[in-house]
Amino acid sequence: MTKISRSSTEVIEVDPHAPDVETIEVAAEVLRDDGIVAFPTETVYGLGARASSPVAVQKVFDAKGRPATNPLILHVADLDQARRLAATWPEAAQRLAEAFWPGPLTLVVRRSERVVDEVCAGLDTVAIRMPAHPVARALVEAVGDPLAAPSANRYTEVSPTTADHVLKGLSGRIDLVVDGGATEVGVESTLVSVVGEKPTVLRPGMIDRSQLSKVVELGGLGDEERVVDESEPRHSPGLSRRHYSPGVTLRLVESKEFIRLCEDEGQRGMVLVGGLGAPIDSDAAFVEMPPEPEEYARQLYSVLHRFDGDDVDEIIVEMPPEGQRWEAIRDRLRRAAD
Ligand code: TXA
Ligand code: MG
């Protein structure tokens, strides 16, 4: 077990596929003592706190600088734990859980009395997810209590897909980072509310609408119409536009414009992100993205973090294709561009 100390935040490395018991126990002990710990999930790194501890949950809000009005996701080890957090467990929740858990899907259900108020930001619902990542699962099991865990980044900044991304935003503000390497999925889970008559997608993710539709009949609007202004009261605060933003300006352009900019050789301080597998001959700083959405999603936040420095003035991103498989990626890019 390697321990590296950076300011007051410790880092411990762990095998993401087979986390050893002692390392997990170190992290579980911090969590039991109301500490806060960043750990890998299959989507992005989460910043975990024991969900039944208002003190620990408050530390998460403080470390992130997240408004108390924005509720957290509870991570569970099994279906029983999930059901105990819910006042009712609709048929749709059961079907979706059976189809996609453990995995990158979060379900919003009516909350039971076990859920502490601080987690839900005053809503009568709670978001629950059973992660697939062996480290996340081992941690929740070892703590023996669900873990409240938002993405491990400062509020409105880009979510972390590596331990270094976590440290960039939160070093010195949290107790521990469990470093399990880069995450697989790369963007946050699909968020589905099963509170209303038909399940609705509150935040698109890599489990897309066509996959969900094979299991349940979806209702509600497309996510584009659901994006609301920060000042409005909202069903899911994560729908606010200023989310997932890098520190530099990000501009989204259609392919034709992108190619023209590449031919112009870009300008100083400009990074061009696109190409989608068709290499473009350009002298501008250019990042070629993979043509498949799964691989694109895996790399996206790393690219944004890499160019989030002061020598870059503008990141220009080629808009990926339309279609359900790209919906989550287009969604995050649009938010980052605002
Ligand atoms: O993949 C993920 O979901 C990651 C990993 C760490 O699990 N977590 C994550 O958490 O993205 P966070 O807090 O960054 O995003 C959770 C989103 C927020 O937009 C929040 O507003 C929404 O879920 N949310 C939480 N509870 C909700 C509720 N009861 N009703 C509606 N939206 C809710
Ligand atoms: Mg987040």
mmCIF file of C-alpha atoms in Angstrom, residues 118-295:
data_model
loop_
_atom_site.group_PDB
_atom_site.id
_atom_site.type_symbol
_atom_site.label_atom_id
_atom_site.label_comp_id
_atom_site.label_asym_id
_atom_site.label_seq_id
_atom_site.Cartn_x
_atom_site.Cartn_y
_atom_site.Cartn_z
ATOM 1 C CA GLU A 118 -29.173 17.330 4.785
ATOM 2 C CA VAL A 119 -28.791 14.784 1.958
ATOM 3 C CA CYS A 120 -32.031 15.736 0.200
ATOM 4 C CA ALA A 121 -31.931 19.523 0.407
ATOM 5 C CA GLY A 122 -35.490 19.648 1.626
ATOM 6 C CA LEU A 123 -36.951 17.541 -1.195
ATOM 7 C CA ASP A 124 -39.228 14.610 -0.396
ATOM 8 C CA THR A 125 -37.265 12.442 -2.820
ATOM 9 C CA VAL A 126 -33.827 10.834 -2.753
ATOM 10 C CA ALA A 127 -31.390 9.799 -5.496
ATOM 11 C CA ILE A 128 -29.957 6.282 -5.146
ATOM 12 C CA ARG A 129 -27.349 4.385 -7.110
ATOM 13 C CA MET A 130 -25.676 0.983 -6.803
ATOM 14 C CA PRO A 131 -22.210 1.443 -8.297
ATOM 15 C CA ALA A 132 -20.419 -1.318 -10.200
ATOM 16 C CA HIS A 133 -16.848 -0.247 -9.420
ATOM 17 C CA PRO A 134 -15.173 -2.818 -7.121
ATOM 18 C CA VAL A 135 -13.625 -0.068 -4.965
ATOM 19 C CA ALA A 136 -16.916 1.794 -4.514
ATOM 20 C CA ARG A 137 -18.734 -1.439 -3.720
ATOM 21 C CA ALA A 138 -16.095 -2.615 -1.256
ATOM 22 C CA LEU A 139 -16.158 0.750 0.521
ATOM 23 C CA VAL A 140 -19.943 0.889 0.906
ATOM 24 C CA GLU A 141 -19.920 -2.694 2.163
ATOM 25 C CA ALA A 142 -17.087 -2.066 4.627
ATOM 26 C CA VAL A 143 -18.723 1.062 6.065
ATOM 27 C CA GLY A 144 -22.021 -0.803 6.359
ATOM 28 C CA ASP A 145 -24.002 2.349 5.640
ATOM 29 C CA PRO A 146 -24.920 4.015 2.328
ATOM 30 C CA LEU A 147 -22.433 6.664 1.200
ATOM 31 C CA ALA A 148 -23.607 10.078 0.100
ATOM 32 C CA ALA A 149 -21.291 10.956 -2.767
ATOM 33 C CA PRO A 150 -21.492 13.761 -5.304
ATOM 34 C CA SER A 151 -18.765 14.045 -7.917
ATOM 35 C CA ALA A 152 -15.461 14.943 -6.213
ATOM 36 C CA ASN A 153 -14.995 18.408 -7.690
ATOM 37 C CA ARG A 154 -15.593 21.989 -6.567
ATOM 38 C CA TYR A 155 -19.092 23.210 -7.392
ATOM 39 C CA THR A 156 -19.574 23.968 -11.150
ATOM 40 C CA GLU A 157 -16.138 22.594 -12.061
ATOM 41 C CA VAL A 158 -15.482 19.598 -14.296
ATOM 42 C CA SER A 159 -15.988 16.174 -12.657
ATOM 43 C CA PRO A 160 -12.821 14.167 -11.921
ATOM 44 C CA THR A 161 -11.980 10.921 -13.688
ATOM 45 C CA THR A 162 -8.573 10.488 -11.988
ATOM 46 C CA ALA A 163 -7.199 11.028 -8.479
ATOM 47 C CA ASP A 164 -5.095 13.916 -9.821
ATOM 48 C CA HIS A 165 -8.230 15.702 -11.026
ATOM 49 C CA VAL A 166 -9.667 15.285 -7.517
ATOM 50 C CA LEU A 167 -6.546 16.771 -5.911
ATOM 51 C CA LYS A 168 -6.538 19.682 -8.347
ATOM 52 C CA GLY A 169 -9.853 20.872 -6.906
ATOM 53 C CA LEU A 170 -10.010 19.451 -3.401
ATOM 54 C CA SER A 171 -6.469 18.963 -2.070
ATOM 55 C CA GLY A 172 -6.378 20.123 1.535
ATOM 56 C CA ARG A 173 -10.188 20.202 1.732
ATOM 57 C CA ILE A 174 -10.835 16.466 2.159
ATOM 58 C CA ASP A 175 -9.310 13.721 4.315
ATOM 59 C CA LEU A 176 -8.377 11.057 1.800
ATOM 60 C CA VAL A 177 -8.324 10.086 -1.872
ATOM 61 C CA VAL A 178 -8.478 6.412 -2.788
ATOM 62 C CA ASP A 179 -6.603 6.299 -6.092
ATOM 63 C CA GLY A 180 -7.905 3.521 -8.309
ATOM 64 C CA GLY A 181 -6.715 4.936 -11.631
ATOM 65 C CA ALA A 182 -8.870 6.410 -14.387
ATOM 66 C CA THR A 183 -12.613 5.698 -14.376
ATOM 67 C CA GLU A 184 -14.227 3.664 -17.155
ATOM 68 C CA VAL A 185 -17.433 5.438 -18.175
ATOM 69 C CA GLY A 186 -16.121 8.979 -17.854
ATOM 70 C CA VAL A 187 -19.351 10.969 -17.443
ATOM 71 C CA GLU A 188 -21.858 10.978 -14.568
ATOM 72 C CA SER A 189 -24.622 8.394 -14.237
ATOM 73 C CA THR A 190 -27.961 8.598 -16.013
ATOM 74 C CA LEU A 191 -30.428 10.140 -13.543
ATOM 75 C CA VAL A 192 -33.996 8.842 -13.830
ATOM 76 C CA SER A 193 -36.931 9.901 -11.689
ATOM 77 C CA VAL A 194 -39.469 7.158 -11.031
ATOM 78 C CA VAL A 195 -41.632 9.406 -8.851
ATOM 79 C CA GLY A 196 -44.169 10.446 -11.496
ATOM 80 C CA GLU A 197 -46.516 8.418 -13.632
ATOM 81 C CA LYS A 198 -43.780 7.525 -16.119
ATOM 82 C CA PRO A 199 -40.032 7.468 -15.503
ATOM 83 C CA THR A 200 -38.284 10.600 -16.772
ATOM 84 C CA VAL A 201 -34.637 11.235 -17.547
ATOM 85 C CA LEU A 202 -33.396 14.156 -15.411
ATOM 86 C CA ARG A 203 -29.779 13.884 -16.571
ATOM 87 C CA PRO A 204 -28.718 11.858 -19.620
ATOM 88 C CA GLY A 205 -25.853 9.412 -19.170
ATOM 89 C CA MET A 206 -24.174 6.587 -21.039
ATOM 90 C CA ILE A 207 -27.133 4.308 -20.314
ATOM 91 C CA ASP A 208 -29.212 6.025 -22.970
ATOM 92 C CA ARG A 209 -32.930 6.426 -23.623
ATOM 93 C CA SER A 210 -33.114 3.527 -26.058
ATOM 94 C CA GLN A 211 -31.650 1.178 -23.441
ATOM 95 C CA LEU A 212 -34.016 2.511 -20.762
ATOM 96 C CA SER A 213 -36.981 2.239 -23.128
ATOM 97 C CA LYS A 214 -36.434 -1.488 -23.513
ATOM 98 C CA VAL A 215 -37.238 -1.824 -19.818
ATOM 99 C CA VAL A 216 -39.779 0.935 -19.054
ATOM 100 C CA GLU A 217 -41.899 3.418 -20.974
ATOM 101 C CA LEU A 218 -40.318 6.848 -20.575
ATOM 102 C CA GLY A 219 -42.275 10.063 -20.173
ATOM 103 C CA GLY A 220 -41.240 13.679 -19.945
ATOM 104 C CA LEU A 221 -39.335 16.071 -22.125
ATOM 105 C CA GLY A 222 -36.006 15.722 -23.856
ATOM 106 C CA ASP A 223 -33.140 17.007 -21.747
ATOM 107 C CA GLU A 224 -32.592 20.010 -23.984
ATOM 108 C CA GLU A 225 -36.008 21.357 -23.049
ATOM 109 C CA ARG A 226 -35.477 20.512 -19.400
ATOM 110 C CA VAL A 227 -32.347 22.594 -18.899
ATOM 111 C CA VAL A 228 -33.395 25.446 -16.659
ATOM 112 C CA ASP A 229 -31.953 28.678 -15.404
ATOM 113 C CA GLU A 230 -29.923 28.696 -12.160
ATOM 114 C CA SER A 231 -32.359 31.115 -10.531
ATOM 115 C CA GLU A 232 -35.498 29.019 -11.061
ATOM 116 C CA PRO A 233 -36.745 26.548 -8.505
ATOM 117 C CA ARG A 234 -36.100 23.213 -10.135
ATOM 118 C CA HIS A 235 -36.844 19.582 -10.024
ATOM 119 C CA SER A 236 -33.207 18.548 -10.299
ATOM 120 C CA PRO A 237 -30.678 21.229 -9.439
ATOM 121 C CA GLY A 238 -28.066 19.465 -11.573
ATOM 122 C CA LEU A 239 -30.017 20.628 -14.579
ATOM 123 C CA SER A 240 -28.795 24.157 -14.071
ATOM 124 C CA ARG A 241 -26.697 25.286 -16.980
ATOM 125 C CA ARG A 242 -23.555 26.403 -15.172
ATOM 126 C CA HIS A 243 -22.354 22.913 -14.409
ATOM 127 C CA TYR A 244 -19.365 20.900 -15.495
ATOM 128 C CA SER A 245 -17.518 24.006 -16.615
ATOM 129 C CA PRO A 246 -13.776 24.235 -17.173
ATOM 130 C CA GLY A 247 -12.099 27.472 -16.086
ATOM 131 C CA VAL A 248 -11.361 28.555 -19.675
ATOM 132 C CA THR A 249 -13.924 29.471 -22.303
ATOM 133 C CA LEU A 250 -15.277 26.499 -24.205
ATOM 134 C CA ARG A 251 -16.906 27.044 -27.592
ATOM 135 C CA LEU A 252 -18.928 24.354 -29.361
ATOM 136 C CA VAL A 253 -19.003 24.558 -33.146
ATOM 137 C CA GLU A 254 -20.494 22.472 -35.948
ATOM 138 C CA SER A 255 -18.127 20.316 -38.020
ATOM 139 C CA LYS A 256 -17.933 22.709 -40.985
ATOM 140 C CA GLU A 257 -16.842 25.592 -38.786
ATOM 141 C CA PHE A 258 -14.470 23.301 -36.899
ATOM 142 C CA ILE A 259 -12.680 22.246 -40.046
ATOM 143 C CA ARG A 260 -12.435 25.865 -41.178
ATOM 144 C CA LEU A 261 -10.841 26.817 -37.855
ATOM 145 C CA CYS A 262 -8.388 23.932 -38.166
ATOM 146 C CA GLU A 263 -7.401 25.095 -41.632
ATOM 147 C CA ASP A 264 -6.848 28.577 -40.235
ATOM 148 C CA GLU A 265 -4.313 26.833 -38.027
ATOM 149 C CA GLY A 266 -6.134 28.178 -35.027
ATOM 150 C CA GLN A 267 -4.750 31.010 -32.974
ATOM 151 C CA ARG A 268 -2.386 31.161 -30.077
ATOM 152 C CA GLY A 269 -3.988 29.939 -26.866
ATOM 153 C CA MET A 270 -6.648 28.039 -28.784
ATOM 154 C CA VAL A 271 -7.065 24.278 -28.468
ATOM 155 C CA LEU A 272 -9.162 22.407 -31.031
ATOM 156 C CA VAL A 273 -10.915 19.252 -29.833
ATOM 157 C CA GLY A 274 -12.650 17.049 -32.376
ATOM 158 C CA GLY A 275 -11.892 15.252 -35.592
ATOM 159 C CA LEU A 276 -13.792 12.296 -34.189
ATOM 160 C CA GLY A 277 -11.344 9.800 -35.553
ATOM 161 C CA ALA A 278 -10.775 11.519 -38.889
ATOM 162 C CA PRO A 279 -7.388 13.143 -38.358
ATOM 163 C CA ILE A 280 -7.215 16.755 -39.412
ATOM 164 C CA ASP A 281 -4.005 18.229 -40.706
ATOM 165 C CA SER A 282 -3.531 21.353 -38.630
ATOM 166 C CA ASP A 283 -0.752 23.250 -36.921
ATOM 167 C CA ALA A 284 -3.121 24.372 -34.186
ATOM 168 C CA ALA A 285 -3.047 22.588 -30.837
ATOM 169 C CA PHE A 286 -5.327 19.731 -31.770
ATOM 170 C CA VAL A 287 -6.806 16.835 -29.812
ATOM 171 C CA GLU A 288 -8.250 14.068 -31.924
ATOM 172 C CA MET A 289 -11.277 12.485 -30.269
ATOM 173 C CA PRO A 290 -12.396 8.866 -30.746
ATOM 174 C CA PRO A 291 -15.321 8.214 -33.124
ATOM 175 C CA GLU A 292 -17.260 5.979 -30.690
ATOM 176 C CA PRO A 293 -19.252 7.642 -27.885
ATOM 177 C CA GLU A 294 -18.108 5.208 -25.152
ATOM 178 C CA GLU A 295 -14.443 5.960 -25.772
#
